[in-house]
Amino acid sequence: MTHALAYEWFRVRSLRSTWLLLAGAGAVQFASGLYWGLKRDLGSLDAFTSAFGLTDRVGALLVAAVGVAAFGLDHQHGTLATTKLVLRSPARIVGARALVTAGFGLGGGVLMAVLTAAGVLTGGGALPAGAGAAGRAVAGVLLLTVLSGLAGVALGGLLRHTGPAIGVFAVWVFVAETALAALGGVPMTALPVSGTALSAPSGTGVFAGLVAAGLAVVTFTLPRRDG
């Protein structure tokens, strides 16, 4: 497995898109933190936790794109055969990609949280005095970016193309969950992405279950679809 992790780490870090996507997620959060840090009429709100809102979904989408590229680019450039020749086991391929992408997702989440705080302070705002709400917001962002990266790996393996895989994730995050909450009456805390961002156990459990199921299907179908 160590060899598989090293192989996947080299592949991911050599892609310029990996660093651009993570930098984009951090830049969006810094801009959001700066916007809320400049506000002076927040009332009972605090700038730090308010700065996540919709923008953490944008960051999740960018991190998911890193995961999608794990399989999507392999299929698009015809290099999957080389990967299978080197790593051989489907479980090893999927496991290494999941672990490395989860690491990048965690790093992306930390970057987003740090740059949000930097944006708030740059705008002249103050960070929350207590760790309660801020801690829940950061925990939600970290879980969201890790699970989104893993969801990207699963979607990339299932759909085998970066464009459709990223499109499916974006439609789910920005359209489907809103429609389910508004029209179907589904609580936001029970929805995968929204629930995870809110640090709700129900939504986080649903998201983790979907990710586990998707990765299992990719592991099962990988040798059967490619011979």
C-alpha positions as semicolon CSV with decimal commas, in nm:
position;residue;x (nm);y (nm);z (nm)
1;M;0,000;0,000;0,000
2;T;0,292;0,233;0,069
3;H;0,400;0,201;-0,295
4;A;0,043;0,277;-0,409
5;L;0,026;0,586;-0,187
6;A;0,360;0,710;-0,319
7;Y;0,244;0,651;-0,678
8;E;-0,080;0,843;-0,619
9;W;0,094;1,123;-0,425
10;F;0,337;1,178;-0,712
11;R;0,052;1,183;-0,964
12;V;-0,162;1,431;-0,771
13;R;0,112;1,673;-0,670
14;S;0,245;1,686;-1,026
15;L;-0,088;1,820;-1,154
16;R;-0,100;2,200;-1,168
17;S;-0,478;2,183;-1,138
18;T;-0,452;2,036;-0,787
19;W;-0,279;2,344;-0,649
20;L;-0,489;2,588;-0,850
21;L;-0,813;2,433;-0,722
22;L;-0,696;2,439;-0,359
23;A;-0,570;2,795;-0,396
24;G;-0,905;2,891;-0,547
25;A;-1,091;2,744;-0,249
26;G;-0,870;2,944;-0,012
27;A;-0,905;3,265;-0,216
28;V;-1,285;3,242;-0,214
29;Q;-1,286;3,202;0,164
30;F;-1,042;3,489;0,215
31;A;-1,268;3,715;0,005
32;S;-1,571;3,604;0,206
33;G;-1,388;3,664;0,534
34;L;-1,281;4,009;0,415
35;Y;-1,640;4,093;0,313
36;W;-1,778;3,997;0,653
37;G;-1,483;4,155;0,833
38;L;-1,561;4,491;0,674
39;K;-1,921;4,483;0,798
40;R;-1,995;4,686;1,110
41;D;-2,368;4,614;1,154
42;L;-2,363;4,243;1,224
43;G;-2,590;4,249;1,527
44;S;-2,585;3,906;1,690
45;L;-2,386;3,753;1,403
46;D;-2,011;3,707;1,403
47;A;-1,802;3,763;1,093
48;F;-1,604;3,436;1,109
49;T;-1,890;3,185;1,111
50;S;-2,099;3,399;0,876
51;A;-1,814;3,398;0,623
52;F;-1,864;3,027;0,547
53;G;-2,228;3,008;0,434
54;L;-2,246;2,952;0,058
55;T;-1,874;2,994;-0,005
56;D;-1,780;2,672;0,176
57;R;-1,993;2,490;-0,086
58;V;-1,782;2,657;-0,356
59;G;-1,468;2,539;-0,178
60;A;-1,617;2,189;-0,147
61;L;-1,680;2,185;-0,522
62;L;-1,320;2,285;-0,596
63;V;-1,186;2,014;-0,363
64;A;-1,425;1,760;-0,518
65;A;-1,273;1,848;-0,856
66;V;-0,933;1,736;-0,721
67;G;-1,088;1,399;-0,639
68;V;-1,265;1,376;-0,974
69;A;-0,932;1,426;-1,152
70;A;-0,797;1,112;-0,983
71;F;-0,999;0,893;-1,219
72;G;-1,127;1,140;-1,477
73;L;-0,784;1,238;-1,613
74;D;-0,666;0,876;-1,605
75;H;-0,951;0,781;-1,836
76;Q;-0,927;1,089;-2,057
77;H;-0,554;1,050;-2,120
78;G;-0,564;0,670;-2,149
79;T;-0,323;0,615;-1,860
80;L;-0,548;0,389;-1,650
81;A;-0,389;0,081;-1,806
82;T;-0,050;0,200;-1,677
83;T;-0,194;0,259;-1,331
84;K;-0,348;-0,088;-1,323
85;L;-0,025;-0,242;-1,447
86;V;0,174;-0,075;-1,168
87;L;-0,071;-0,109;-0,877
88;R;-0,261;-0,420;-1,001
89;S;-0,525;-0,445;-0,726
90;P;-0,847;-0,238;-0,774
91;A;-0,880;-0,204;-0,397
92;R;-0,524;-0,069;-0,380
93;I;-0,590;0,182;-0,660
94;V;-0,915;0,311;-0,509
95;G;-0,779;0,303;-0,153
96;A;-0,467;0,501;-0,240
97;R;-0,665;0,760;-0,432
98;A;-0,916;0,793;-0,150
99;L;-0,648;0,836;0,118
100;V;-0,437;1,086;-0,077
101;T;-0,743;1,285;-0,184
102;A;-0,872;1,286;0,174
103;G;-0,538;1,433;0,279
104;F;-0,565;1,706;0,019
105;G;-0,925;1,766;0,127
106;L;-0,818;1,808;0,488
107;G;-0,541;2,045;0,383
108;G;-0,789;2,241;0,172
109;G;-1,025;2,268;0,468
110;V;-0,751;2,394;0,698
111;L;-0,646;2,647;0,432
112;M;-1,005;2,768;0,398
113;A;-1,047;2,812;0,774
114;V;-0,715;2,994;0,816
115;L;-0,775;3,228;0,521
116;T;-1,127;3,300;0,643
117;A;-0,983;3,417;0,974
118;A;-0,715;3,616;0,788
119;G;-0,982;3,782;0,575
120;V;-1,191;3,878;0,877
121;L;-0,889;4,029;1,054
122;T;-0,776;4,211;0,738
123;G;-1,120;4,369;0,715
124;G;-1,096;4,492;1,073
125;G;-1,337;4,236;1,215
126;A;-1,292;4,026;1,525
127;L;-1,275;3,653;1,565
128;P;-1,526;3,484;1,800
129;A;-1,422;3,496;2,164
130;G;-1,564;3,152;2,234
131;A;-1,469;2,831;2,055
132;G;-1,824;2,689;2,038
133;A;-1,977;2,822;1,716
134;A;-1,641;2,882;1,552
135;G;-1,528;2,529;1,637
136;R;-1,844;2,378;1,490
137;A;-1,802;2,586;1,174
138;V;-1,440;2,476;1,129
139;A;-1,527;2,111;1,203
140;G;-1,804;2,130;0,946
141;V;-1,569;2,274;0,683
142;L;-1,302;2,008;0,746
143;L;-1,553;1,723;0,722
144;L;-1,710;1,883;0,416
145;T;-1,384;1,916;0,223
146;V;-1,264;1,563;0,310
147;L;-1,596;1,400;0,216
148;S;-1,629;1,617;-0,096
149;G;-1,284;1,507;-0,214
150;L;-1,382;1,143;-0,161
151;A;-1,714;1,199;-0,338
152;G;-1,514;1,340;-0,628
153;V;-1,303;1,022;-0,643
154;A;-1,621;0,811;-0,650
155;L;-1,789;1,026;-0,917
156;G;-1,474;1,030;-1,129
157;G;-1,452;0,651;-1,109
158;L;-1,820;0,602;-1,190
159;L;-1,861;0,859;-1,469
160;R;-1,502;0,849;-1,603
161;H;-1,498;1,207;-1,725
162;T;-1,415;1,523;-1,532
163;G;-1,681;1,750;-1,684
164;P;-1,992;1,539;-1,613
165;A;-1,859;1,431;-1,272
166;I;-1,799;1,789;-1,156
167;G;-2,131;1,893;-1,310
168;V;-2,323;1,627;-1,115
169;F;-2,159;1,737;-0,789
170;A;-2,232;2,105;-0,862
171;V;-2,597;2,041;-0,949
172;W;-2,641;1,841;-0,630
173;V;-2,475;2,105;-0,410
174;F;-2,632;2,418;-0,557
175;V;-2,964;2,298;-0,700
176;A;-3,082;1,957;-0,577
177;E;-3,029;2,015;-0,205
178;T;-3,199;2,355;-0,220
179;A;-3,493;2,204;-0,409
180;L;-3,524;1,915;-0,164
181;A;-3,526;2,157;0,130
182;A;-3,764;2,411;-0,027
183;L;-4,002;2,182;-0,214
184;G;-3,964;1,850;-0,038
185;G;-3,945;1,977;0,316
186;V;-3,625;1,781;0,385
187;P;-3,438;1,935;0,682
188;M;-3,110;2,097;0,581
189;T;-2,939;1,905;0,862
190;A;-3,032;1,573;0,696
191;L;-2,891;1,665;0,354
192;P;-2,538;1,540;0,281
193;V;-2,353;1,861;0,196
194;S;-2,566;2,111;0,389
195;G;-2,586;1,884;0,694
196;T;-2,210;1,827;0,697
197;A;-2,142;2,201;0,663
198;L;-2,370;2,257;0,963
199;S;-2,184;1,988;1,163
200;A;-2,510;1,789;1,185
201;P;-2,454;1,417;1,259
202;S;-2,747;1,308;1,039
203;G;-2,629;1,486;0,724
204;T;-2,266;1,391;0,787
205;G;-2,366;1,027;0,828
206;V;-2,564;1,033;0,503
207;F;-2,271;1,194;0,316
208;A;-2,021;0,942;0,459
209;G;-2,252;0,653;0,370
210;L;-2,295;0,772;0,012
211;V;-1,919;0,818;-0,027
212;A;-1,847;0,469;0,113
213;A;-2,105;0,313;-0,119
214;G;-1,969;0,501;-0,421
215;L;-1,609;0,395;-0,353
216;A;-1,719;0,034;-0,301
217;V;-1,900;0,035;-0,637
218;V;-1,595;0,183;-0,810
219;T;-1,373;-0,087;-0,655
220;F;-1,614;-0,359;-0,769
221;T;-1,665;-0,230;-1,122
222;L;-1,308;-0,119;-1,199
223;P;-1,176;-0,460;-1,314
224;R;-1,504;-0,548;-1,486
225;R;-1,533;-0,235;-1,698
226;D;-1,169;-0,229;-1,807
227;G;-1,100;-0,599;-1,838
